[in-house]
Coordinates of C-alpha atoms in Angstrom, one line a residue:
M266 CA 34.0 96.3 42.4
A267 CA 34.8 96.2 39.1
A268 CA 38.0 95.9 37.4
T269 CA 39.8 99.2 37.7
K270 CA 43.3 99.9 40.0
L271 CA 41.6 98.0 43.0
G272 CA 41.8 94.8 40.8
R273 CA 46.1 95.4 41.4
W274 CA 45.9 94.8 44.5
L275 CA 42.4 93.3 44.1
E276 CA 43.9 89.7 45.3
W277 CA 45.5 90.3 47.9
S278 CA 43.7 92.7 50.0
A279 CA 40.5 91.1 49.2
P280 CA 40.6 88.4 52.9
L281 CA 41.8 91.7 55.2
R282 CA 38.8 93.7 54.0
R283 CA 36.4 90.9 54.5
T284 CA 37.6 89.9 57.7
L285 CA 37.7 93.6 58.8
R286 CA 34.2 94.4 57.4
S287 CA 32.7 91.3 59.4
R288 CA 33.5 91.3 62.3
E289 CA 30.6 92.1 63.9
S290 CA 28.8 88.6 61.9
L291 CA 32.0 86.6 63.6
R292 CA 30.7 87.8 66.8
R293 CA 27.1 86.6 66.7
V294 CA 29.2 83.4 65.4
A295 CA 30.5 83.0 68.5
L296 CA 27.3 83.4 70.5
V297 CA 26.1 80.6 68.4
I298 CA 28.7 78.6 70.6
G299 CA 28.5 79.9 73.5
G300 CA 25.0 78.7 73.7
G301 CA 21.3 79.3 71.5
L302 CA 20.2 81.5 68.8
L303 CA 17.3 82.7 71.0
A304 CA 18.8 83.2 73.9
A305 CA 21.3 85.7 72.2
H306 CA 18.4 87.5 70.1
G307 CA 15.5 86.3 72.0
A308 CA 11.9 88.6 71.3
R309 CA 12.9 91.9 72.2
A310 CA 14.6 95.6 70.3
V311 CA 16.6 95.1 68.1
D312 CA 20.5 96.0 69.8
L313 CA 23.4 98.8 68.4
P314 CA 26.4 97.2 67.6
E315 CA 29.3 97.0 70.7
D316 CA 31.1 99.6 72.1
R317 CA 34.3 98.6 70.9
A318 CA 38.2 99.4 69.9
E319 CA 39.9 97.5 67.8
G320 CA 44.0 97.9 66.2
L321 CA 45.5 95.2 64.0
F322 CA 48.2 95.4 61.3
H323 CA 48.9 93.0 58.6
V324 CA 51.3 91.7 56.3
Y325 CA 50.4 89.8 53.1
K326 CA 53.6 88.8 50.7
G327 CA 52.9 86.7 47.9
G328 CA 53.0 86.4 43.8
G329 CA 56.0 89.8 43.4
V330 CA 53.4 92.2 46.3
T331 CA 54.6 93.1 50.0
A332 CA 51.6 95.0 51.5
T333 CA 51.6 96.2 54.9
G334 CA 49.8 98.6 57.6
P335 CA 47.3 99.1 60.2
A336 CA 44.1 99.3 60.3
L337 CA 41.9 101.2 63.4
L338 CA 38.6 101.2 64.5
V339 CA 36.5 102.7 67.2
R340 CA 32.6 102.5 67.6
K341 CA 30.8 104.1 70.4
S342 CA 27.2 105.0 71.3
V343 CA 25.2 108.2 72.7
A344 CA 21.6 107.7 74.5
D345 CA 21.3 104.2 73.2
K346 CA 20.3 104.7 70.5
V347 CA 23.0 105.8 68.7
S348 CA 26.1 104.5 67.4
L349 CA 28.5 106.1 65.8
S350 CA 32.0 104.1 64.6
A351 CA 35.6 105.4 62.7
G352 CA 37.9 103.6 60.5
Y353 CA 41.6 104.3 59.5
Y354 CA 43.0 101.6 56.9
V355 CA 46.6 101.7 55.8
D356 CA 48.6 99.9 53.0
Q357 CA 51.8 100.4 52.2
V358 CA 52.7 98.3 49.1
S359 CA 55.4 97.3 47.4
N360 CA 54.6 95.4 43.9
A361 CA 56.7 93.7 42.0
S362 CA 53.8 90.5 40.7
I363 CA 54.3 89.2 37.2
D364 CA 52.5 92.5 35.7
V365 CA 55.3 94.5 36.5
V366 CA 58.1 92.7 36.0
T367 CA 57.7 91.5 32.5
T368 CA 56.1 95.4 31.2
A369 CA 57.6 97.8 33.8
S370 CA 59.1 98.2 36.6
P371 CA 58.3 98.0 40.5
Y372 CA 57.6 100.2 42.2
S373 CA 56.1 100.5 46.1
E374 CA 52.5 103.3 46.7
R375 CA 51.0 104.1 50.3
R376 CA 47.1 103.7 49.5
T377 CA 45.1 105.1 52.8
S378 CA 41.1 105.0 53.6
Y379 CA 39.3 106.8 56.0
D380 CA 35.3 105.3 57.0
F381 CA 32.5 106.7 59.6
G382 CA 29.2 105.5 60.1
A383 CA 26.0 105.5 62.0
D384 CA 23.8 103.4 63.1
Y385 CA 20.4 103.8 64.1
A386 CA 18.4 102.0 66.2
Y387 CA 14.1 102.5 66.6
R388 CA 12.4 99.3 67.4
D389 CA 13.0 96.5 65.5
T390 CA 14.5 98.2 62.9
L391 CA 18.8 100.0 62.5
M392 CA 19.2 102.0 60.4
S393 CA 22.5 102.5 59.3
L394 CA 24.8 105.4 56.9
S395 CA 28.4 104.9 56.0
L396 CA 31.2 107.2 54.2
S397 CA 34.4 106.1 52.9
H398 CA 37.3 107.8 51.1
S399 CA 40.9 105.7 50.5
K400 CA 43.4 107.6 48.9
E401 CA 46.5 106.2 46.2
P402 CA 48.7 108.6 44.2
D403 CA 46.9 108.1 40.9
Y404 CA 43.7 106.5 42.4
T405 CA 41.0 108.1 44.8
A406 CA 37.4 106.7 45.4
N407 CA 34.7 107.6 47.9
A408 CA 31.7 105.9 48.1
F409 CA 28.7 106.5 50.6
G410 CA 26.1 103.5 51.9
I411 CA 22.8 103.5 53.3
D412 CA 21.4 100.2 55.3
V413 CA 17.8 99.0 56.8
S414 CA 17.3 96.1 58.6
Q415 CA 13.9 95.3 59.8
E416 CA 13.6 91.4 62.5
V417 CA 9.8 90.4 62.2
F418 CA 8.3 87.6 63.4
G419 CA 8.9 88.4 67.5
G420 CA 12.7 88.1 66.6
M421 CA 13.2 85.4 64.2
S422 CA 13.6 86.9 60.8
T423 CA 15.7 89.4 60.2
V424 CA 15.4 91.1 56.6
S425 CA 17.7 93.9 54.9
M426 CA 18.7 95.9 52.4
G427 CA 20.9 98.9 51.3
F428 CA 22.2 100.7 49.0
T429 CA 25.9 102.0 48.1
R430 CA 26.7 104.9 45.8
G431 CA 30.7 105.3 44.6
S432 CA 32.2 107.8 42.5
D433 CA 36.4 107.7 41.6
T434 CA 39.5 109.1 40.3
V435 CA 41.7 107.3 37.8
L436 CA 45.0 109.5 37.7
K437 CA 48.6 108.6 36.0
K438 CA 52.0 108.5 37.5
Y439 CA 54.2 111.0 34.5
S440 CA 50.8 111.4 33.0
P441 CA 49.4 114.8 33.9
E442 CA 47.2 114.8 30.8
F443 CA 45.3 111.4 32.0
A444 CA 42.3 111.8 34.0
D445 CA 39.6 109.4 33.7
V446 CA 36.3 108.4 36.6
V447 CA 34.5 105.6 37.2
T448 CA 30.9 105.2 39.1
H449 CA 29.8 102.6 41.3
W450 CA 26.2 101.5 42.2
Q451 CA 25.4 98.5 44.7
Y452 CA 21.9 97.3 45.7
R453 CA 21.4 94.7 48.1
F454 CA 19.4 92.5 50.1
G455 CA 19.2 89.9 52.6
L456 CA 17.4 87.7 54.8
T457 CA 18.3 85.9 58.2
Q458 CA 16.1 82.9 59.2
V459 CA 16.8 81.2 63.0
L460 CA 16.3 77.8 61.8
T461 CA 16.3 76.1 65.5
P462 CA 17.7 77.4 68.7
K463 CA 21.2 75.9 67.1
W464 CA 21.1 76.9 63.8
I465 CA 21.1 80.1 62.0
A466 CA 21.1 80.6 57.4
A467 CA 20.9 83.4 55.6
A468 CA 20.7 84.1 51.9
N469 CA 22.0 87.3 50.1
F470 CA 21.2 89.8 47.1
E471 CA 23.7 91.6 45.5
A472 CA 23.7 94.0 42.2
I473 CA 26.7 96.1 40.5
S474 CA 27.2 99.2 37.9
D475 CA 30.4 100.4 36.8
D476 CA 30.5 102.7 34.6
G477 CA 33.2 104.6 33.4
F478 CA 37.5 104.2 33.2
L479 CA 37.0 100.1 34.5
G480 CA 40.7 98.7 33.6
S481 CA 44.5 100.8 34.5
P482 CA 46.7 103.1 33.0
Y483 CA 49.7 101.1 33.7
R484 CA 48.2 97.2 32.0
A485 CA 49.2 96.2 28.7
A486 CA 47.4 93.5 26.5
R487 CA 49.3 91.3 24.3
V488 CA 48.0 90.6 19.7
F489 CA 50.2 88.6 17.9
G490 CA 53.1 88.8 20.0
A491 CA 52.7 92.3 20.2
I492 CA 52.4 94.9 23.7
V493 CA 49.3 97.1 23.1
P494 CA 47.7 99.3 25.6
E495 CA 44.5 96.8 27.3
R496 CA 41.4 98.3 26.3
N497 CA 38.1 97.2 28.3
P498 CA 34.3 98.8 27.9
R499 CA 33.0 101.4 30.2
T500 CA 30.2 100.0 31.7
R501 CA 29.5 96.3 33.7
S502 CA 27.1 95.2 34.7
S503 CA 27.5 91.8 37.8
R504 CA 24.9 89.7 39.8
A505 CA 25.9 87.9 42.9
I506 CA 23.6 85.1 45.6
K507 CA 25.3 83.8 49.1
F508 CA 23.8 80.9 51.0
R509 CA 25.1 80.9 54.8
V510 CA 24.5 78.5 57.6
N511 CA 25.6 78.4 60.6
G512 CA 25.1 76.0 63.5
D513 CA 25.8 75.0 67.2
L514 CA 27.5 71.7 67.5
G515 CA 26.7 71.8 71.1
S516 CA 30.2 71.2 73.9
S517 CA 31.4 75.0 72.7
N518 CA 31.3 73.8 69.3
A519 CA 29.6 75.3 66.2
M520 CA 30.3 75.3 61.8
H521 CA 29.9 77.3 59.0
A522 CA 29.1 76.9 55.6
E523 CA 28.7 78.9 52.6
Y524 CA 28.0 79.0 48.8
R525 CA 28.3 82.4 46.5
Y526 CA 27.1 82.7 43.0
F527 CA 28.6 85.9 41.1
W528 CA 27.9 86.4 37.0
D529 CA 28.4 89.3 35.2
N530 CA 28.0 90.8 31.3
W531 CA 30.9 90.3 30.2
A532 CA 30.9 86.4 31.1
I533 CA 32.4 86.2 34.3
K534 CA 31.3 83.4 36.1
A535 CA 32.6 82.1 39.6
H536 CA 31.3 80.3 42.5
T537 CA 33.3 80.5 46.2
L538 CA 32.6 77.3 48.8
E539 CA 33.6 78.0 52.0
G540 CA 33.4 76.0 55.8
G541 CA 35.1 76.4 58.8
Y542 CA 35.0 74.8 62.0
S543 CA 35.2 77.1 65.9
R544 CA 35.7 76.1 68.6
Y545 CA 36.3 76.7 72.3
F546 CA 39.1 75.9 74.4
G547 CA 37.9 77.0 78.5
E548 CA 36.6 80.0 79.0
L549 CA 39.7 81.9 77.5
W550 CA 40.5 80.2 74.0
L551 CA 38.5 81.0 70.4
A552 CA 40.1 78.8 67.3
D553 CA 38.5 78.9 64.2
A554 CA 39.8 77.3 60.6
Y555 CA 38.3 77.2 57.2
L556 CA 38.6 76.4 54.3
R557 CA 37.7 78.5 50.4
Y558 CA 37.6 77.0 47.3
Y559 CA 36.9 79.3 44.7
K560 CA 36.6 79.6 41.0
Q561 CA 35.6 81.7 37.5
S562 CA 35.4 81.5 33.8
K563 CA 36.8 84.0 31.8
A564 CA 35.5 87.5 29.9
L565 CA 34.9 87.0 26.4
F566 CA 37.7 90.1 25.4
Y567 CA 40.8 88.6 28.1
S568 CA 43.3 86.4 25.6
D569 CA 46.7 85.7 26.9
N570 CA 48.1 86.5 23.2
A571 CA 45.3 87.7 20.8
Q572 CA 44.7 86.3 17.8
S573 CA 42.8 89.5 15.7
E574 CA 41.7 92.7 16.4
T575 CA 38.9 93.1 18.7
L576 CA 37.1 97.1 19.8
Y577 CA 38.2 95.1 24.1
V578 CA 41.6 93.2 24.4
S579 CA 42.4 92.5 28.0
R580 CA 45.2 90.5 29.7
N581 CA 44.7 91.2 32.9
R582 CA 44.6 87.5 34.6
Q583 CA 42.4 88.5 36.5
L584 CA 39.3 88.6 34.1
G585 CA 40.7 85.3 33.2
T586 CA 40.0 81.4 33.9
F587 CA 41.5 80.3 37.6
D588 CA 41.1 78.8 41.1
S589 CA 42.4 79.3 44.4
V590 CA 42.2 77.9 47.5
G591 CA 42.6 79.4 50.9
L592 CA 43.3 77.5 54.5
G593 CA 42.9 80.2 56.9
A594 CA 42.9 79.6 61.4
K595 CA 42.2 82.0 63.8
L596 CA 43.1 82.2 67.3
S597 CA 41.6 84.5 69.9
Y598 CA 42.2 84.6 73.5
L599 CA 41.0 86.6 76.1
W600 CA 43.3 88.8 77.8
K601 CA 40.9 90.8 80.4
K602 CA 37.7 91.0 81.6
V603 CA 35.8 93.0 84.0
P604 CA 31.9 92.4 84.0
G605 CA 29.5 95.1 83.2
K606 CA 33.0 96.8 82.1
Y607 CA 35.0 95.9 79.6
E608 CA 36.7 93.0 78.1
I609 CA 40.1 92.6 75.8
K610 CA 41.1 90.2 72.9
A611 CA 44.5 89.1 71.6
N612 CA 43.7 88.5 68.3
G613 CA 46.4 86.2 65.3
A614 CA 44.4 85.0 62.2
W615 CA 46.6 83.6 59.3
E616 CA 45.5 82.6 56.1
L617 CA 47.2 80.8 52.7
V618 CA 46.3 81.0 49.2
Q619 CA 47.1 79.2 46.3
Y620 CA 46.1 81.5 42.7
R621 CA 46.5 78.8 39.2
Y622 CA 45.9 80.8 36.6
K623 CA 44.2 78.7 34.0
D624 CA 44.9 80.2 30.7
F625 CA 47.4 83.7 31.4
T626 CA 51.5 82.4 30.8
D627 CA 54.1 83.7 32.6
L628 CA 56.3 85.5 29.4
R629 CA 59.8 85.0 31.1
T630 CA 59.2 80.7 31.2
G631 CA 55.8 80.6 28.6
S632 CA 54.4 78.2 31.5
L633 CA 50.8 78.9 33.2
Y634 CA 51.1 81.1 36.1
S635 CA 50.3 80.2 39.7
F636 CA 51.9 81.5 43.3
N637 CA 51.2 80.9 46.8
A638 CA 50.2 84.2 49.5
N639 CA 50.0 84.3 52.8
I640 CA 48.4 86.6 55.2
V641 CA 48.9 87.9 58.6
Q642 CA 47.2 89.7 61.0
V643 CA 47.4 90.1 64.5
Y644 CA 45.1 92.9 66.6
L645 CA 43.8 93.8 69.7
S646 CA 40.3 94.2 70.5
A647 CA 38.0 95.9 73.2
T648 CA 34.7 96.2 74.9
Y649 CA 33.5 98.3 76.7

């Protein structure tokens, strides 16, 4: 998404949202560990996602922001051709970040999100529809998406493409006269290839266009040391490409590595590198560890303290030059299993992320700003 109010919580919610959305891919990685990709996929019609239910509680703390809340997900297949899903997600946020404490007062708010999806399997094709709605006191977001994936060459390759359109409404507390809108278009294309019985690779491309109010009605910039409202362009186009490889190392070990490159017409360029390792301990325990590095350059109109008047100006640190290092671990325990009926797993995850800003200063000290964030998740997952 573009630099809307979503940017206020992007830095702490991204790891959690990425985990929730990639649950199916994690299951596929576990299959790699368990005994070979060809055995898992095979030359047969495409499979629907597993019937499952998940309940999660998350905690984020870092940079003056604390966010907690539950997340629920239920998925059920119908007539072996359709799979329906519904999700519920809550963030209870207490915000006293550096942006807030240097220009305004700390605040608390609640964000609630609802997600609905439907998957239809026909031979080697999987078609998916998704709807989402999230609401905060001063921000409402709605999105509709469609995805199609096709297995070819006997299931050795999978081609996917998708489109999402989002429409948001931006308000401002205690200012009923302010109201604006944002529209998002996202196009994506992907290719997954089985390389060997133990290795799989994937390449994904996405293009996003945003139009509307792409800033925050609360955020301030600095020009010659004076505080002024930030002014962002009302359009933004961005592109990203990602490469990933998963491998079975034998003896219940697996690994993954990925690289992502992002660029946009605001002159931001970003690189993400990630490597991870997974291991089964007996039949009941699965452990994962990963290391992620992110680095980006600043937007054309970003300035910590602008020395000239320009049409656009922002002091949003997420548009500045910074890098981050994330270290994470996950542990899953097979709590109970009845073959052919259901299995229940208990899961825990922790991630430590360090953010270091290269051109954003703490107005209270005059020093470059940095902080650490901790993300903890505890959840139960069941397939049935």
